Amino acid sequence: MATRNFHPVSVDIIQHEHEHLSAVIQGMLYFVRGIEKGGAAPDLKVFRAMLYYISEYPEKVHHPKEDKFLFAKIKERTHQLDAELDALIEQHSKGELLAHQLQDALLRYEFTGAEAFPHFHHLVEQYVKFYYAHMTTEEKVIIPIAKQVLNINDWQEIDQAFIKNRQQLDDAGERYRYEQLFSMIVNISPAPIGIADPL
């Protein structure tokens, strides 16, 4: 069944979540590069809020939806993306590990001072490159092929799963909490924090 005139809600949700994640990691990169150039370090509450967001939101909200609904349905319809999808699922686990490493590096920076900053800076740069490559693969490779191989019934099933997931988050107060956290990060961070690729 053709999907040419059908626009999946789930794609909008994924892109919206990518924009928020991009804004947060771009802000983190902006701060560490500023410090590297001799600028003053921000209140570490900013870094802690950013790291909490990227460690919590992808793992509890974003990645499970992609793995369970979108990726699984694509694998039902075609094997042409098996290698890419397996790599993305593995990267979801790697991203969680990298976020924990960043949290540990931030703690060392907070308690031991400037000597621990280069390691923290290196991990931020590594994480940003990793996550932008990950999101780019999803947006430029996976979603375009998904639009070709999935039919309207597939997309409606995926959309309903995404919407149900969002409703469950709302009922538990989780999505509101993450939206509040994102707003706080934007409010306590100076410009420029946006959604453009900083690399």
mmCIF file of C-alpha atoms in Angstrom:
data_model
loop_
_atom_site.group_PDB
_atom_site.id
_atom_site.type_symbol
_atom_site.label_atom_id
_atom_site.label_comp_id
_atom_site.label_asym_id
_atom_site.label_seq_id
_atom_site.Cartn_x
_atom_site.Cartn_y
_atom_site.Cartn_z
ATOM 1 C CA MET A 1 0.000 0.000 0.000
ATOM 2 C CA ALA A 2 1.541 3.340 -1.024
ATOM 3 C CA THR A 3 2.502 5.803 1.684
ATOM 4 C CA ARG A 4 3.368 8.702 -0.623
ATOM 5 C CA ASN A 5 0.677 11.002 0.805
ATOM 6 C CA PHE A 6 0.796 9.621 4.346
ATOM 7 C CA HIS A 7 2.999 11.365 6.908
ATOM 8 C CA PRO A 8 3.745 9.237 10.010
ATOM 9 C CA VAL A 9 3.320 10.937 13.393
ATOM 10 C CA SER A 10 6.105 8.712 14.745
ATOM 11 C CA VAL A 11 8.631 10.336 12.380
ATOM 12 C CA ASP A 12 7.660 13.777 13.721
ATOM 13 C CA ILE A 13 8.084 12.523 17.292
ATOM 14 C CA ILE A 14 11.536 11.076 16.549
ATOM 15 C CA GLN A 15 12.683 14.278 14.843
ATOM 16 C CA HIS A 16 11.338 16.438 17.684
ATOM 17 C CA GLU A 17 13.208 14.325 20.241
ATOM 18 C CA HIS A 18 16.362 14.488 18.112
ATOM 19 C CA GLU A 19 16.095 18.285 18.069
ATOM 20 C CA HIS A 20 15.923 18.423 21.863
ATOM 21 C CA LEU A 21 18.822 16.007 22.281
ATOM 22 C CA SER A 22 20.825 17.960 19.705
ATOM 23 C CA ALA A 23 20.227 21.227 21.545
ATOM 24 C CA VAL A 24 21.423 19.743 24.831
ATOM 25 C CA ILE A 25 24.602 18.145 23.482
ATOM 26 C CA GLN A 26 25.362 21.200 21.365
ATOM 27 C CA GLY A 27 25.097 23.311 24.508
ATOM 28 C CA MET A 28 27.484 20.996 26.343
ATOM 29 C CA LEU A 29 29.951 21.220 23.457
ATOM 30 C CA TYR A 30 29.655 25.014 23.422
ATOM 31 C CA PHE A 31 30.571 25.186 27.104
ATOM 32 C CA VAL A 32 33.581 22.860 26.991
ATOM 33 C CA ARG A 33 34.994 24.579 23.915
ATOM 34 C CA GLY A 34 34.559 27.919 25.660
ATOM 35 C CA ILE A 35 36.464 26.660 28.708
ATOM 36 C CA GLU A 36 39.190 25.262 26.442
ATOM 37 C CA LYS A 37 39.627 28.769 24.963
ATOM 38 C CA GLY A 38 40.059 30.268 28.429
ATOM 39 C CA GLY A 39 36.485 31.220 29.168
ATOM 40 C CA ALA A 40 34.925 30.875 32.595
ATOM 41 C CA ALA A 41 33.340 27.557 33.463
ATOM 42 C CA PRO A 42 29.555 27.708 33.880
ATOM 43 C CA ASP A 43 27.833 26.686 37.073
ATOM 44 C CA LEU A 44 28.349 22.916 37.076
ATOM 45 C CA LYS A 45 24.607 22.599 37.659
ATOM 46 C CA VAL A 46 24.330 23.250 33.906
ATOM 47 C CA PHE A 47 26.543 20.277 33.049
ATOM 48 C CA ARG A 48 24.804 18.069 35.588
ATOM 49 C CA ALA A 49 21.381 18.928 34.139
ATOM 50 C CA MET A 50 22.607 18.238 30.593
ATOM 51 C CA LEU A 51 24.148 14.907 31.539
ATOM 52 C CA TYR A 52 21.063 13.886 33.472
ATOM 53 C CA TYR A 53 18.936 14.648 30.413
ATOM 54 C CA ILE A 54 21.095 12.717 27.919
ATOM 55 C CA SER A 55 21.487 9.756 30.260
ATOM 56 C CA GLU A 56 17.789 9.559 31.162
ATOM 57 C CA TYR A 57 15.769 10.670 28.158
ATOM 58 C CA PRO A 58 17.305 8.500 25.408
ATOM 59 C CA GLU A 59 17.346 5.364 27.558
ATOM 60 C CA LYS A 60 13.851 5.611 29.057
ATOM 61 C CA VAL A 61 11.922 7.372 26.297
ATOM 62 C CA HIS A 62 13.603 7.613 22.905
ATOM 63 C CA HIS A 63 15.538 4.416 22.224
ATOM 64 C CA PRO A 64 12.993 1.850 23.493
ATOM 65 C CA LYS A 65 10.373 3.210 21.074
ATOM 66 C CA GLU A 66 12.747 2.996 18.124
ATOM 67 C CA ASP A 67 13.931 -0.527 18.979
ATOM 68 C CA LYS A 68 10.525 -2.044 19.820
ATOM 69 C CA PHE A 69 8.358 -0.436 17.188
ATOM 70 C CA LEU A 70 10.112 1.191 14.228
ATOM 71 C CA PHE A 71 13.209 -0.999 13.914
ATOM 72 C CA ALA A 72 11.302 -4.225 14.581
ATOM 73 C CA LYS A 73 8.703 -3.415 11.928
ATOM 74 C CA ILE A 74 11.384 -2.544 9.350
ATOM 75 C CA LYS A 75 13.038 -5.926 9.998
ATOM 76 C CA GLU A 76 9.713 -7.626 9.320
ATOM 77 C CA ARG A 77 9.517 -6.002 5.886
ATOM 78 C CA THR A 78 13.104 -6.044 4.632
ATOM 79 C CA HIS A 79 16.569 -7.376 5.425
ATOM 80 C CA GLN A 80 18.405 -4.627 3.524
ATOM 81 C CA LEU A 81 18.891 -2.609 6.732
ATOM 82 C CA ASP A 82 19.646 -5.474 9.127
ATOM 83 C CA ALA A 83 23.315 -4.506 9.557
ATOM 84 C CA GLU A 84 22.510 -0.821 10.080
ATOM 85 C CA LEU A 85 19.676 -1.533 12.512
ATOM 86 C CA ASP A 86 21.771 -3.996 14.522
ATOM 87 C CA ALA A 87 24.522 -1.363 14.720
ATOM 88 C CA LEU A 88 22.057 1.304 15.883
ATOM 89 C CA ILE A 89 20.622 -0.985 18.573
ATOM 90 C CA GLU A 90 24.160 -1.708 19.770
ATOM 91 C CA GLN A 91 24.894 2.031 19.749
ATOM 92 C CA HIS A 92 21.896 2.606 22.012
ATOM 93 C CA SER A 93 23.702 0.543 24.661
ATOM 94 C CA LYS A 94 27.035 2.231 23.915
ATOM 95 C CA GLY A 95 25.425 5.648 24.287
ATOM 96 C CA GLU A 96 24.297 4.753 27.807
ATOM 97 C CA LEU A 97 27.863 3.699 28.679
ATOM 98 C CA LEU A 98 29.341 6.904 27.235
ATOM 99 C CA ALA A 99 26.855 8.995 29.232
ATOM 100 C CA HIS A 100 27.938 7.247 32.452
ATOM 101 C CA GLN A 101 31.591 7.873 31.567
ATOM 102 C CA LEU A 102 30.766 11.548 31.075
ATOM 103 C CA GLN A 103 29.099 11.697 34.483
ATOM 104 C CA ASP A 104 32.180 10.152 36.116
ATOM 105 C CA ALA A 105 34.474 12.579 34.278
ATOM 106 C CA LEU A 106 32.348 15.532 35.386
ATOM 107 C CA LEU A 107 32.588 14.389 39.009
ATOM 108 C CA ARG A 108 36.381 14.218 38.711
ATOM 109 C CA TYR A 109 36.442 17.682 37.144
ATOM 110 C CA GLU A 110 34.211 19.036 39.909
ATOM 111 C CA PHE A 111 36.318 17.619 42.735
ATOM 112 C CA THR A 112 39.867 17.755 41.370
ATOM 113 C CA GLY A 113 39.693 20.918 39.295
ATOM 114 C CA ALA A 114 41.300 22.017 36.037
ATOM 115 C CA GLU A 115 43.635 19.019 35.721
ATOM 116 C CA ALA A 116 40.603 16.791 35.085
ATOM 117 C CA PHE A 117 39.098 19.083 32.453
ATOM 118 C CA PRO A 118 40.969 17.742 29.354
ATOM 119 C CA HIS A 119 39.567 14.245 29.911
ATOM 120 C CA PHE A 120 36.039 15.596 30.368
ATOM 121 C CA HIS A 121 36.432 17.764 27.252
ATOM 122 C CA HIS A 122 37.669 14.769 25.231
ATOM 123 C CA LEU A 123 34.680 12.659 26.295
ATOM 124 C CA VAL A 124 32.218 15.439 25.405
ATOM 125 C CA GLU A 125 33.735 15.767 21.924
ATOM 126 C CA GLN A 126 33.624 11.975 21.523
ATOM 127 C CA TYR A 127 30.017 11.757 22.677
ATOM 128 C CA VAL A 128 28.835 14.567 20.399
ATOM 129 C CA LYS A 129 30.448 12.998 17.324
ATOM 130 C CA PHE A 130 29.032 9.607 18.257
ATOM 131 C CA TYR A 131 25.500 10.861 18.815
ATOM 132 C CA TYR A 132 25.326 13.097 15.753
ATOM 133 C CA ALA A 133 26.501 10.198 13.572
ATOM 134 C CA HIS A 134 23.859 7.998 15.206
ATOM 135 C CA MET A 135 21.014 10.465 14.657
ATOM 136 C CA THR A 136 22.157 11.199 11.096
ATOM 137 C CA THR A 137 22.028 7.491 10.221
ATOM 138 C CA GLU A 138 18.498 7.257 11.583
ATOM 139 C CA GLU A 139 17.298 10.365 9.742
ATOM 140 C CA LYS A 140 19.195 10.002 6.445
ATOM 141 C CA VAL A 141 19.317 6.204 6.026
ATOM 142 C CA ILE A 142 16.721 4.424 8.153
ATOM 143 C CA ILE A 143 13.665 6.684 7.923
ATOM 144 C CA PRO A 144 13.829 7.186 4.113
ATOM 145 C CA ILE A 145 14.011 3.405 3.569
ATOM 146 C CA ALA A 146 11.270 2.856 6.158
ATOM 147 C CA LYS A 147 9.026 5.175 4.153
ATOM 148 C CA GLN A 148 9.638 2.992 1.107
ATOM 149 C CA VAL A 149 9.137 -0.451 2.652
ATOM 150 C CA LEU A 150 6.480 0.127 5.315
ATOM 151 C CA ASN A 151 2.841 0.408 4.328
ATOM 152 C CA ILE A 152 0.153 2.619 5.835
ATOM 153 C CA ASN A 153 -1.008 -0.137 8.206
ATOM 154 C CA ASP A 154 2.574 -0.548 9.442
ATOM 155 C CA TRP A 155 2.911 3.175 10.059
ATOM 156 C CA GLN A 156 -0.452 3.394 11.783
ATOM 157 C CA GLU A 157 0.625 0.577 14.098
ATOM 158 C CA ILE A 158 3.948 2.315 14.818
ATOM 159 C CA ASP A 159 2.224 5.684 15.297
ATOM 160 C CA GLN A 160 -0.247 4.187 17.774
ATOM 161 C CA ALA A 161 2.609 2.618 19.731
ATOM 162 C CA PHE A 162 4.468 5.942 19.861
ATOM 163 C CA ILE A 163 1.332 7.835 20.871
ATOM 164 C CA LYS A 164 0.490 5.246 23.542
ATOM 165 C CA ASN A 165 4.051 5.494 24.876
ATOM 166 C CA ARG A 166 3.682 9.287 25.054
ATOM 167 C CA GLN A 167 0.343 8.961 26.875
ATOM 168 C CA GLN A 168 1.890 6.580 29.403
ATOM 169 C CA LEU A 169 4.682 9.084 29.995
ATOM 170 C CA ASP A 170 2.101 11.828 30.493
ATOM 171 C CA ASP A 171 0.058 9.705 32.919
ATOM 172 C CA ALA A 172 3.190 9.062 34.979
ATOM 173 C CA GLY A 173 4.275 12.700 34.781
ATOM 174 C CA GLU A 174 7.494 11.646 33.067
ATOM 175 C CA ARG A 175 7.223 13.569 29.805
ATOM 176 C CA TYR A 176 6.322 16.746 31.681
ATOM 177 C CA ARG A 177 9.373 16.228 33.898
ATOM 178 C CA TYR A 178 11.673 15.872 30.895
ATOM 179 C CA GLU A 179 10.119 18.906 29.206
ATOM 180 C CA GLN A 180 10.685 20.889 32.402
ATOM 181 C CA LEU A 181 14.303 19.719 32.532
ATOM 182 C CA PHE A 182 14.863 20.684 28.897
ATOM 183 C CA SER A 183 13.342 24.138 29.510
ATOM 184 C CA MET A 184 15.558 24.618 32.557
ATOM 185 C CA ILE A 185 18.674 23.701 30.541
ATOM 186 C CA VAL A 186 17.765 26.212 27.823
ATOM 187 C CA ASN A 187 16.931 28.913 30.381
ATOM 188 C CA ILE A 188 20.159 28.573 32.364
ATOM 189 C CA SER A 189 22.382 28.289 29.305
ATOM 190 C CA PRO A 190 23.506 31.340 27.331
ATOM 191 C CA ALA A 191 23.129 31.511 23.562
ATOM 192 C CA PRO A 192 23.910 29.926 21.226
ATOM 193 C CA ILE A 193 22.086 26.744 22.094
ATOM 194 C CA GLY A 194 20.053 25.461 19.161
ATOM 195 C CA ILE A 195 19.551 22.441 16.994
ATOM 196 C CA ALA A 196 22.145 22.916 14.259
ATOM 197 C CA ASP A 197 24.986 20.427 13.812
ATOM 198 C CA PRO A 198 27.988 22.099 15.542
ATOM 199 C CA LEU A 199 30.663 19.952 13.921
#
